[in-house]
Short mmCIF file of C-alpha atoms in Angstrom, two decimals:
data_model
loop_
_atom_site.label_atom_id
_atom_site.label_comp_id
_atom_site.label_asym_id
_atom_site.label_seq_id
_atom_site.Cartn_x
_atom_site.Cartn_y
_atom_site.Cartn_z
CA UNK A 17 0.00 0.00 -0.01
CA UNK A 18 2.90 2.34 0.65
CA UNK A 19 4.90 1.22 -2.32
CA UNK A 20 3.53 0.03 -5.70
CA UNK A 21 2.99 -3.75 -5.98
CA UNK A 22 1.74 -6.24 -8.48
CA UNK A 23 -1.82 -5.29 -7.58
CA UNK A 24 -1.34 -1.61 -6.73
CA UNK A 25 -0.40 0.75 -9.62
CA UNK A 26 2.34 3.32 -9.01
CA UNK A 27 -0.08 6.26 -9.25
CA UNK A 28 -2.13 4.86 -6.30
CA UNK A 29 0.77 3.97 -3.99
CA UNK A 30 0.74 6.14 -0.83
CA UNK A 31 4.28 7.27 -1.50
CA UNK A 32 3.25 8.60 -4.92
CA UNK A 33 0.13 10.24 -3.54
CA UNK A 34 2.21 11.78 -0.73
CA UNK A 35 4.65 13.23 -3.29
CA UNK A 36 1.72 14.80 -5.10
CA UNK A 37 0.50 16.30 -1.83
CA UNK A 38 3.93 17.77 -1.15
CA UNK A 39 3.92 19.47 -4.57
CA UNK A 40 0.84 21.37 -3.37
CA UNK A 41 2.23 22.28 0.06
CA UNK A 42 4.35 25.24 -0.94
CA UNK A 43 2.60 27.14 1.84
CA UNK A 44 0.60 25.95 4.89
CA UNK A 45 -2.96 24.92 3.92
CA UNK A 46 -6.08 23.59 5.56
CA UNK A 47 -7.03 20.00 4.94
CA UNK A 48 -10.02 21.05 2.80
CA UNK A 49 -7.97 23.47 0.75
CA UNK A 50 -5.30 20.83 0.08
CA UNK A 51 -7.97 18.28 -0.85
CA UNK A 52 -9.55 20.78 -3.24
CA UNK A 53 -6.24 21.59 -4.86
CA UNK A 54 -5.52 17.91 -5.39
CA UNK A 55 -8.96 17.22 -6.85
CA UNK A 56 -8.86 20.14 -9.26
CA UNK A 57 -5.28 19.72 -10.52
CA UNK A 58 -5.54 18.43 -14.08
CA UNK A 59 -2.01 17.06 -14.06
CA UNK A 60 -2.76 14.78 -11.06
CA UNK A 61 -4.69 11.51 -10.81
CA UNK A 62 -8.04 12.72 -9.52
CA UNK A 63 -9.38 9.27 -8.81
CA UNK A 64 -8.00 9.00 -5.28
CA UNK A 65 -10.61 8.86 -2.50
CA UNK A 66 -10.58 11.11 0.54
CA UNK A 67 -9.66 8.05 2.63
CA UNK A 68 -6.58 7.52 0.51
CA UNK A 69 -5.71 11.22 0.73
CA UNK A 70 -5.90 10.99 4.55
CA UNK A 71 -3.76 7.85 4.59
CA UNK A 72 -1.10 9.68 2.52
CA UNK A 73 -1.22 12.59 5.03
CA UNK A 74 -0.79 10.09 7.87
CA UNK A 75 2.18 8.58 6.13
CA UNK A 76 3.85 11.95 5.62
CA UNK A 77 3.16 12.89 9.22
CA UNK A 78 4.61 9.61 10.53
CA UNK A 79 7.71 10.21 8.42
CA UNK A 80 8.04 13.69 9.96
CA UNK A 81 7.71 15.47 6.59
CA UNK A 82 4.57 17.47 7.45
CA UNK A 83 3.02 18.74 10.63
CA UNK A 84 -0.35 20.17 11.66
CA UNK A 85 -0.40 23.47 13.50
CA UNK A 86 -2.86 26.33 13.74
CA UNK A 87 -5.42 24.37 11.70
CA UNK A 88 -3.01 24.17 8.74
CA UNK A 89 -0.84 21.47 7.29
CA UNK A 90 2.72 22.60 6.55
CA UNK A 91 6.05 21.01 5.52
CA UNK A 92 8.38 20.39 8.39
CA UNK A 93 11.55 22.41 8.04
CA UNK A 94 14.72 20.52 8.66
CA UNK A 95 17.91 21.97 9.98
#
């Protein structure tokens, strides 16, 4: 589910969806704003469900790449 497999295409793997999310996180955004940006981006696969979107956010958060503060999702800055 995190990586593509024989039964999970690359565009649906959570790592791929997470990378797409990061491309839209140039500035802190609310969950609904990020979801709207993903759904309306013609260059992205718009077939992901909200559940899959949240799982990708969970993965990025568990990896320490994003954080949630002040009702916004933002990239974690590294030193």
